[in-house]
């Protein structure tokens, strides 16, 4: 029973930085992929970054060079470092866990990120 709790969202000015955290609890061992998604008002939810158990990463084109996803497997925590934030980054950010061997996807509750001009 994997559970995810996101934190670190808030209000920041354009050009600023923010770091999101996603702490996982439960039986999270084994091969898995952690991803960050975001959903802005009136927009589709989109994947912004992903990281595998082995540390391979991928990013949406819109955040490449500005966002960095990382994970601390000992702490069962994934992070999203967001730099050079833009107003268009404003959204609710969600953490998602996926385990292929367990056929399990789990979403966090989301954390609001607001970037002002």
mmCIF file of N, CA and C in Angstrom:
data_model
loop_
_atom_site.group_PDB
_atom_site.id
_atom_site.type_symbol
_atom_site.label_atom_id
_atom_site.label_comp_id
_atom_site.label_asym_id
_atom_site.label_seq_id
_atom_site.Cartn_x
_atom_site.Cartn_y
_atom_site.Cartn_z
ATOM 1 N N UNK A 1 0.843 -1.180 0.000
ATOM 2 C CA UNK A 1 0.000 0.000 0.000
ATOM 3 C C UNK A 1 0.882 1.234 0.000
ATOM 4 N N UNK A 2 1.227 1.676 -1.184
ATOM 5 C CA UNK A 2 2.076 2.848 -1.348
ATOM 6 C C UNK A 2 1.249 4.108 -1.169
ATOM 7 N N UNK A 3 1.782 5.048 -0.424
ATOM 8 C CA UNK A 3 1.168 6.353 -0.263
ATOM 9 C C UNK A 3 2.207 7.427 -0.546
ATOM 10 N N UNK A 4 1.774 8.505 -1.192
ATOM 11 C CA UNK A 4 2.663 9.594 -1.565
ATOM 12 C C UNK A 4 2.178 10.893 -0.951
ATOM 13 N N UNK A 5 3.106 11.685 -0.433
ATOM 14 C CA UNK A 5 2.785 12.980 0.131
ATOM 15 C C UNK A 5 3.714 14.024 -0.473
ATOM 16 N N UNK A 6 3.138 14.969 -1.225
ATOM 17 C CA UNK A 6 3.915 16.042 -1.818
ATOM 18 C C UNK A 6 3.992 17.236 -0.876
ATOM 19 N N UNK A 7 5.074 17.981 -0.996
ATOM 20 C CA UNK A 7 5.240 19.197 -0.226
ATOM 21 C C UNK A 7 6.195 20.125 -0.964
ATOM 22 N N UNK A 8 6.266 21.369 -0.521
ATOM 23 C CA UNK A 8 7.213 22.318 -1.078
ATOM 24 C C UNK A 8 6.626 23.339 -2.021
ATOM 25 N N UNK A 9 5.357 23.214 -2.340
ATOM 26 C CA UNK A 9 4.727 24.191 -3.206
ATOM 27 C C UNK A 9 4.573 25.526 -2.511
ATOM 28 N N UNK A 10 4.289 26.550 -3.300
ATOM 29 C CA UNK A 10 4.115 27.872 -2.739
ATOM 30 C C UNK A 10 4.089 28.933 -3.809
ATOM 31 N N UNK A 11 4.254 30.171 -3.374
ATOM 32 C CA UNK A 11 4.244 31.327 -4.254
ATOM 33 C C UNK A 11 5.665 31.831 -4.449
ATOM 34 N N UNK A 12 6.043 32.041 -5.697
ATOM 35 C CA UNK A 12 7.382 32.514 -6.010
ATOM 36 C C UNK A 12 7.312 33.463 -7.201
ATOM 37 N N UNK A 13 8.231 34.418 -7.244
ATOM 38 C CA UNK A 13 8.292 35.340 -8.374
ATOM 39 C C UNK A 13 8.954 34.691 -9.575
ATOM 40 N N UNK A 14 8.594 35.174 -10.755
ATOM 41 C CA UNK A 14 9.227 34.693 -11.978
ATOM 42 C C UNK A 14 10.738 34.811 -11.861
ATOM 43 N N UNK A 15 11.421 33.766 -12.296
ATOM 44 C CA UNK A 15 12.865 33.717 -12.191
ATOM 45 C C UNK A 15 13.361 33.058 -10.930
ATOM 46 N N UNK A 16 12.468 32.829 -9.992
ATOM 47 C CA UNK A 16 12.830 32.213 -8.734
ATOM 48 C C UNK A 16 12.883 30.704 -8.811
ATOM 49 N N UNK A 17 13.131 30.089 -7.665
ATOM 50 C CA UNK A 17 13.292 28.643 -7.582
ATOM 51 C C UNK A 17 12.422 28.063 -6.486
ATOM 52 N N UNK A 18 12.115 26.795 -6.634
ATOM 53 C CA UNK A 18 11.319 26.072 -5.667
ATOM 54 C C UNK A 18 11.697 24.605 -5.767
ATOM 55 N N UNK A 19 11.695 23.909 -4.645
ATOM 56 C CA UNK A 19 11.951 22.476 -4.658
ATOM 57 C C UNK A 19 10.772 21.725 -4.074
ATOM 58 N N UNK A 20 10.218 20.828 -4.863
ATOM 59 C CA UNK A 20 9.128 19.984 -4.425
ATOM 60 C C UNK A 20 9.663 18.649 -3.929
ATOM 61 N N UNK A 21 8.992 18.094 -2.942
ATOM 62 C CA UNK A 21 9.352 16.787 -2.414
ATOM 63 C C UNK A 21 8.153 15.864 -2.472
ATOM 64 N N UNK A 22 8.422 14.595 -2.682
ATOM 65 C CA UNK A 22 7.385 13.572 -2.680
ATOM 66 C C UNK A 22 7.894 12.411 -1.852
ATOM 67 N N UNK A 23 7.322 12.238 -0.684
ATOM 68 C CA UNK A 23 7.734 11.176 0.222
ATOM 69 C C UNK A 23 6.802 9.982 0.064
ATOM 70 N N UNK A 24 7.387 8.822 -0.158
ATOM 71 C CA UNK A 24 6.616 7.599 -0.343
ATOM 72 C C UNK A 24 6.716 6.712 0.884
ATOM 73 N N UNK A 25 5.618 6.074 1.206
ATOM 74 C CA UNK A 25 5.592 5.107 2.293
ATOM 75 C C UNK A 25 4.916 3.837 1.804
ATOM 76 N N UNK A 26 5.146 2.746 2.520
ATOM 77 C CA UNK A 26 4.584 1.476 2.126
ATOM 78 C C UNK A 26 5.617 0.603 1.431
ATOM 79 N N UNK A 27 5.140 -0.409 0.733
ATOM 80 C CA UNK A 27 6.012 -1.365 0.059
ATOM 81 C C UNK A 27 6.421 -0.828 -1.299
ATOM 82 N N UNK A 28 7.478 -0.036 -1.308
ATOM 83 C CA UNK A 28 7.922 0.638 -2.523
ATOM 84 C C UNK A 28 9.147 -0.007 -3.157
ATOM 85 N N UNK A 29 9.593 -1.119 -2.631
ATOM 86 C CA UNK A 29 10.792 -1.766 -3.154
ATOM 87 C C UNK A 29 10.563 -2.294 -4.564
ATOM 88 N N UNK A 30 11.659 -2.535 -5.258
ATOM 89 C CA UNK A 30 11.583 -3.092 -6.594
ATOM 90 C C UNK A 30 11.675 -2.035 -7.677
ATOM 91 N N UNK A 31 11.501 -2.474 -8.910
ATOM 92 C CA UNK A 31 11.577 -1.576 -10.054
ATOM 93 C C UNK A 31 10.384 -0.639 -10.056
ATOM 94 N N UNK A 32 10.652 0.636 -10.144
ATOM 95 C CA UNK A 32 9.567 1.603 -10.192
ATOM 96 C C UNK A 32 10.010 2.865 -10.906
ATOM 97 N N UNK A 33 9.028 3.640 -11.306
ATOM 98 C CA UNK A 33 9.266 4.930 -11.934
ATOM 99 C C UNK A 33 8.493 5.987 -11.164
ATOM 100 N N UNK A 34 9.168 7.051 -10.805
ATOM 101 C CA UNK A 34 8.525 8.174 -10.160
ATOM 102 C C UNK A 34 8.445 9.306 -11.169
ATOM 103 N N UNK A 35 7.285 9.930 -11.243
ATOM 104 C CA UNK A 35 7.077 11.014 -12.177
ATOM 105 C C UNK A 35 6.402 12.202 -11.507
ATOM 106 N N UNK A 36 6.702 13.378 -12.012
ATOM 107 C CA UNK A 36 6.000 14.586 -11.639
ATOM 108 C C UNK A 36 5.112 15.018 -12.796
ATOM 109 N N UNK A 37 3.877 15.317 -12.485
ATOM 110 C CA UNK A 37 2.916 15.863 -13.419
ATOM 111 C C UNK A 37 2.468 17.225 -12.920
ATOM 112 N N UNK A 38 1.857 17.989 -13.806
ATOM 113 C CA UNK A 38 1.255 19.236 -13.381
ATOM 114 C C UNK A 38 -0.024 19.474 -14.168
ATOM 115 N N UNK A 39 -0.922 20.206 -13.555
ATOM 116 C CA UNK A 39 -2.166 20.557 -14.203
ATOM 117 C C UNK A 39 -2.512 22.000 -13.881
ATOM 118 N N UNK A 40 -2.549 22.811 -14.912
ATOM 119 C CA UNK A 40 -2.932 24.205 -14.791
ATOM 120 C C UNK A 40 -4.430 24.337 -15.043
ATOM 121 N N UNK A 41 -5.055 25.396 -14.542
ATOM 122 C CA UNK A 41 -6.490 25.590 -14.775
ATOM 123 C C UNK A 41 -6.829 25.578 -16.257
ATOM 124 N N UNK A 42 -7.812 24.771 -16.613
ATOM 125 C CA UNK A 42 -8.249 24.695 -17.994
ATOM 126 C C UNK A 42 -7.335 23.916 -18.918
ATOM 127 N N UNK A 43 -6.308 23.300 -18.375
ATOM 128 C CA UNK A 43 -5.347 22.562 -19.185
ATOM 129 C C UNK A 43 -5.339 21.075 -18.823
ATOM 130 N N UNK A 44 -4.834 20.271 -19.755
ATOM 131 C CA UNK A 44 -4.662 18.843 -19.504
ATOM 132 C C UNK A 44 -3.509 18.625 -18.534
ATOM 133 N N UNK A 45 -3.611 17.563 -17.765
ATOM 134 C CA UNK A 45 -2.499 17.193 -16.917
ATOM 135 C C UNK A 45 -1.355 16.701 -17.801
ATOM 136 N N UNK A 46 -0.155 17.161 -17.527
ATOM 137 C CA UNK A 46 0.991 16.797 -18.342
ATOM 138 C C UNK A 46 2.141 16.294 -17.479
ATOM 139 N N UNK A 47 2.893 15.368 -18.037
ATOM 140 C CA UNK A 47 4.082 14.861 -17.376
ATOM 141 C C UNK A 47 5.210 15.847 -17.577
ATOM 142 N N UNK A 48 5.884 16.214 -16.506
ATOM 143 C CA UNK A 48 6.972 17.172 -16.615
ATOM 144 C C UNK A 48 8.335 16.540 -16.403
ATOM 145 N N UNK A 49 8.422 15.478 -15.627
ATOM 146 C CA UNK A 49 9.708 14.834 -15.373
ATOM 147 C C UNK A 49 9.487 13.435 -14.837
ATOM 148 N N UNK A 50 10.411 12.537 -15.141
ATOM 149 C CA UNK A 50 10.349 11.182 -14.638
ATOM 150 C C UNK A 50 11.733 10.665 -14.300
ATOM 151 N N UNK A 51 11.778 9.713 -13.385
ATOM 152 C CA UNK A 51 13.043 9.110 -12.997
ATOM 153 C C UNK A 51 12.813 7.653 -12.636
ATOM 154 N N UNK A 52 13.695 6.776 -13.117
ATOM 155 C CA UNK A 52 13.591 5.352 -12.845
ATOM 156 C C UNK A 52 14.348 4.997 -11.576
ATOM 157 N N UNK A 53 14.188 3.741 -11.147
ATOM 158 C CA UNK A 53 14.925 3.260 -9.984
ATOM 159 C C UNK A 53 16.426 3.375 -10.194
ATOM 160 N N UNK A 54 16.865 3.205 -11.439
ATOM 161 C CA UNK A 54 18.270 3.282 -11.760
ATOM 162 C C UNK A 54 18.801 4.684 -11.965
ATOM 163 N N UNK A 55 17.916 5.675 -11.937
ATOM 164 C CA UNK A 55 18.352 7.052 -12.041
ATOM 165 C C UNK A 55 18.225 7.684 -13.413
ATOM 166 N N UNK A 56 17.679 6.961 -14.386
ATOM 167 C CA UNK A 56 17.461 7.556 -15.699
ATOM 168 C C UNK A 56 16.342 8.581 -15.625
ATOM 169 N N UNK A 57 16.518 9.707 -16.299
ATOM 170 C CA UNK A 57 15.546 10.795 -16.226
ATOM 171 C C UNK A 57 15.056 11.197 -17.602
ATOM 172 N N UNK A 58 13.884 11.795 -17.618
ATOM 173 C CA UNK A 58 13.368 12.411 -18.827
ATOM 174 C C UNK A 58 12.508 13.600 -18.431
ATOM 175 N N UNK A 59 12.394 14.564 -19.361
ATOM 176 C CA UNK A 59 11.719 15.817 -19.077
ATOM 177 C C UNK A 59 10.865 16.254 -20.242
ATOM 178 N N UNK A 60 9.819 16.973 -19.921
ATOM 179 C CA UNK A 60 9.066 17.649 -20.956
ATOM 180 C C UNK A 60 9.932 18.750 -21.553
ATOM 181 N N UNK A 61 9.752 19.004 -22.838
ATOM 182 C CA UNK A 61 10.555 20.021 -23.505
ATOM 183 C C UNK A 61 10.428 21.387 -22.823
ATOM 184 N N UNK A 62 9.269 21.673 -22.285
ATOM 185 C CA UNK A 62 9.019 22.979 -21.700
ATOM 186 C C UNK A 62 9.818 23.252 -20.429
ATOM 187 N N UNK A 63 10.348 22.195 -19.803
ATOM 188 C CA UNK A 63 11.072 22.384 -18.550
ATOM 189 C C UNK A 63 12.533 21.973 -18.638
ATOM 190 N N UNK A 64 12.955 21.440 -19.768
ATOM 191 C CA UNK A 64 14.348 21.023 -19.920
ATOM 192 C C UNK A 64 15.293 22.192 -19.681
ATOM 193 N N UNK A 65 16.316 21.936 -18.904
ATOM 194 C CA UNK A 65 17.285 22.966 -18.581
ATOM 195 C C UNK A 65 16.918 23.804 -17.387
ATOM 196 N N UNK A 66 15.665 23.705 -16.927
ATOM 197 C CA UNK A 66 15.221 24.491 -15.785
ATOM 198 C C UNK A 66 14.860 23.615 -14.586
ATOM 199 N N UNK A 67 14.283 22.448 -14.847
ATOM 200 C CA UNK A 67 13.850 21.547 -13.784
ATOM 201 C C UNK A 67 14.793 20.353 -13.699
ATOM 202 N N UNK A 68 14.988 19.853 -12.498
ATOM 203 C CA UNK A 68 15.791 18.664 -12.281
ATOM 204 C C UNK A 68 15.063 17.717 -11.336
ATOM 205 N N UNK A 69 14.852 16.487 -11.788
ATOM 206 C CA UNK A 69 14.245 15.474 -10.935
ATOM 207 C C UNK A 69 15.350 14.609 -10.346
ATOM 208 N N UNK A 70 15.194 14.239 -9.100
ATOM 209 C CA UNK A 70 16.161 13.381 -8.436
ATOM 210 C C UNK A 70 15.434 12.522 -7.411
ATOM 211 N N UNK A 71 16.122 11.511 -6.916
ATOM 212 C CA UNK A 71 15.509 10.660 -5.907
ATOM 213 C C UNK A 71 16.535 10.197 -4.895
ATOM 214 N N UNK A 72 16.060 10.008 -3.691
ATOM 215 C CA UNK A 72 16.854 9.463 -2.610
ATOM 216 C C UNK A 72 16.176 8.154 -2.230
ATOM 217 N N UNK A 73 16.706 7.053 -2.744
ATOM 218 C CA UNK A 73 16.061 5.763 -2.540
ATOM 219 C C UNK A 73 16.055 5.345 -1.066
ATOM 220 N N UNK A 74 17.082 5.747 -0.331
ATOM 221 C CA UNK A 74 17.133 5.419 1.088
ATOM 222 C C UNK A 74 15.998 6.079 1.852
ATOM 223 N N UNK A 75 15.592 7.257 1.404
ATOM 224 C CA UNK A 75 14.512 7.992 2.051
ATOM 225 C C UNK A 75 13.171 7.811 1.356
ATOM 226 N N UNK A 76 13.172 7.040 0.263
ATOM 227 C CA UNK A 76 11.948 6.862 -0.515
ATOM 228 C C UNK A 76 11.324 8.203 -0.879
ATOM 229 N N UNK A 77 12.156 9.109 -1.338
ATOM 230 C CA UNK A 77 11.712 10.458 -1.647
ATOM 231 C C UNK A 77 12.211 10.874 -3.021
ATOM 232 N N UNK A 78 11.344 11.512 -3.778
ATOM 233 C CA UNK A 78 11.714 12.079 -5.064
ATOM 234 C C UNK A 78 11.556 13.589 -4.984
ATOM 235 N N UNK A 79 12.421 14.312 -5.682
ATOM 236 C CA UNK A 79 12.426 15.763 -5.640
ATOM 237 C C UNK A 79 12.278 16.338 -7.038
ATOM 238 N N UNK A 80 11.756 17.537 -7.085
ATOM 239 C CA UNK A 80 11.733 18.293 -8.323
ATOM 240 C C UNK A 80 12.267 19.687 -8.024
ATOM 241 N N UNK A 81 13.491 19.937 -8.454
ATOM 242 C CA UNK A 81 14.091 21.254 -8.312
ATOM 243 C C UNK A 81 13.683 22.093 -9.506
ATOM 244 N N UNK A 82 13.014 23.194 -9.254
ATOM 245 C CA UNK A 82 12.501 24.053 -10.303
ATOM 246 C C UNK A 82 13.207 25.394 -10.240
ATOM 247 N N UNK A 83 13.942 25.719 -11.290
ATOM 248 C CA UNK A 83 14.657 26.979 -11.384
ATOM 249 C C UNK A 83 14.119 27.806 -12.535
ATOM 250 N N UNK A 84 14.454 29.088 -12.526
ATOM 251 C CA UNK A 84 14.029 30.006 -13.584
ATOM 252 C C UNK A 84 12.538 29.857 -13.865
ATOM 253 N N UNK A 85 11.759 29.884 -12.814
ATOM 254 C CA UNK A 85 10.323 29.655 -12.938
ATOM 255 C C UNK A 85 9.648 30.757 -13.744
ATOM 256 N N UNK A 86 8.651 30.340 -14.493
ATOM 257 C CA UNK A 86 7.871 31.232 -15.335
ATOM 258 C C UNK A 86 6.412 31.196 -14.901
ATOM 259 N N UNK A 87 5.657 32.255 -15.179
ATOM 260 C CA UNK A 87 4.232 32.230 -14.831
ATOM 261 C C UNK A 87 3.495 31.024 -15.407
ATOM 262 N N UNK A 88 3.894 30.566 -16.579
ATOM 263 C CA UNK A 88 3.248 29.413 -17.184
ATOM 264 C C UNK A 88 3.539 28.105 -16.468
ATOM 265 N N UNK A 89 4.454 28.126 -15.504
ATOM 266 C CA UNK A 89 4.694 26.955 -14.673
ATOM 267 C C UNK A 89 3.658 26.818 -13.562
ATOM 268 N N UNK A 90 2.832 27.831 -13.388
ATOM 269 C CA UNK A 90 1.801 27.796 -12.360
ATOM 270 C C UNK A 90 0.860 26.630 -12.596
ATOM 271 N N UNK A 91 0.713 25.783 -11.589
ATOM 272 C CA UNK A 91 -0.114 24.588 -11.707
ATOM 273 C C UNK A 91 -0.122 23.861 -10.376
ATOM 274 N N UNK A 92 -0.991 22.875 -10.280
ATOM 275 C CA UNK A 92 -0.899 21.912 -9.196
ATOM 276 C C UNK A 92 0.037 20.810 -9.665
ATOM 277 N N UNK A 93 1.031 20.522 -8.867
ATOM 278 C CA UNK A 93 2.017 19.511 -9.209
ATOM 279 C C UNK A 93 1.733 18.230 -8.437
ATOM 280 N N UNK A 94 1.728 17.113 -9.165
ATOM 281 C CA UNK A 94 1.413 15.818 -8.595
ATOM 282 C C UNK A 94 2.582 14.855 -8.771
ATOM 283 N N UNK A 95 2.826 14.075 -7.759
ATOM 284 C CA UNK A 95 3.799 12.995 -7.822
ATOM 285 C C UNK A 95 3.062 11.697 -8.143
ATOM 286 N N UNK A 96 3.666 10.860 -8.974
ATOM 287 C CA UNK A 96 3.067 9.574 -9.318
ATOM 288 C C UNK A 96 4.098 8.463 -9.234
ATOM 289 N N UNK A 97 3.701 7.385 -8.611
ATOM 290 C CA UNK A 97 4.511 6.178 -8.485
ATOM 291 C C UNK A 97 3.967 5.120 -9.427
ATOM 292 N N UNK A 98 4.868 4.424 -10.124
ATOM 293 C CA UNK A 98 4.455 3.324 -10.982
ATOM 294 C C UNK A 98 5.381 2.143 -10.783
ATOM 295 N N UNK A 99 4.782 0.983 -10.540
ATOM 296 C CA UNK A 99 5.526 -0.261 -10.423
ATOM 297 C C UNK A 99 5.023 -1.227 -11.476
ATOM 298 N N UNK A 100 5.902 -1.579 -12.418
ATOM 299 C CA UNK A 100 5.517 -2.512 -13.459
ATOM 300 C C UNK A 100 5.283 -3.912 -12.929
ATOM 301 N N UNK A 101 6.143 -4.377 -12.043
ATOM 302 C CA UNK A 101 6.020 -5.732 -11.524
ATOM 303 C C UNK A 101 4.777 -5.895 -10.657
ATOM 304 N N UNK A 102 4.328 -4.816 -10.052
ATOM 305 C CA UNK A 102 3.143 -4.862 -9.215
ATOM 306 C C UNK A 102 1.900 -4.314 -9.895
ATOM 307 N N UNK A 103 2.057 -3.863 -11.145
ATOM 308 C CA UNK A 103 0.945 -3.268 -11.887
ATOM 309 C C UNK A 103 0.221 -2.237 -11.035
ATOM 310 N N UNK A 104 0.988 -1.313 -10.474
ATOM 311 C CA UNK A 104 0.440 -0.370 -9.518
ATOM 312 C C UNK A 104 0.842 1.058 -9.858
ATOM 313 N N UNK A 105 -0.145 1.929 -9.904
ATOM 314 C CA UNK A 105 0.070 3.362 -10.038
ATOM 315 C C UNK A 105 -0.568 4.055 -8.849
ATOM 316 N N UNK A 106 0.164 4.985 -8.249
ATOM 317 C CA UNK A 106 -0.333 5.721 -7.100
ATOM 318 C C UNK A 106 -0.040 7.203 -7.289
ATOM 319 N N UNK A 107 -1.048 8.018 -7.043
ATOM 320 C CA UNK A 107 -0.914 9.471 -7.152
ATOM 321 C C UNK A 107 -0.864 10.119 -5.775
ATOM 322 N N UNK A 108 -0.084 11.184 -5.672
ATOM 323 C CA UNK A 108 -0.101 12.012 -4.491
ATOM 324 C C UNK A 108 -1.261 12.986 -4.547
ATOM 325 N N UNK A 109 -1.401 13.784 -3.501
ATOM 326 C CA UNK A 109 -2.547 14.685 -3.400
ATOM 327 C C UNK A 109 -2.350 15.992 -4.163
ATOM 328 N N UNK A 110 -1.130 16.296 -4.528
ATOM 329 C CA UNK A 110 -0.830 17.507 -5.263
ATOM 330 C C UNK A 110 -0.393 18.652 -4.368
ATOM 331 N N UNK A 111 0.426 19.534 -4.923
ATOM 332 C CA UNK A 111 0.854 20.729 -4.220
ATOM 333 C C UNK A 111 0.841 21.903 -5.197
ATOM 334 N N UNK A 112 0.315 23.027 -4.745
ATOM 335 C CA UNK A 112 0.134 24.185 -5.616
ATOM 336 C C UNK A 112 1.431 24.967 -5.770
ATOM 337 N N UNK A 113 1.765 25.270 -7.010
ATOM 338 C CA UNK A 113 2.889 26.146 -7.330
ATOM 339 C C UNK A 113 2.341 27.340 -8.092
ATOM 340 N N UNK A 114 2.588 28.532 -7.581
ATOM 341 C CA UNK A 114 2.133 29.748 -8.227
ATOM 342 C C UNK A 114 3.328 30.656 -8.487
ATOM 343 N N UNK A 115 3.506 31.035 -9.743
ATOM 344 C CA UNK A 115 4.611 31.893 -10.145
ATOM 345 C C UNK A 115 4.044 33.234 -10.578
ATOM 346 N N UNK A 116 4.415 34.279 -9.879
ATOM 347 C CA UNK A 116 3.911 35.612 -10.173
ATOM 348 C C UNK A 116 4.870 36.367 -11.088
ATOM 349 N N UNK A 117 4.343 37.418 -11.712
ATOM 350 C CA UNK A 117 5.166 38.239 -12.583
ATOM 351 C C UNK A 117 6.110 39.104 -11.783
#
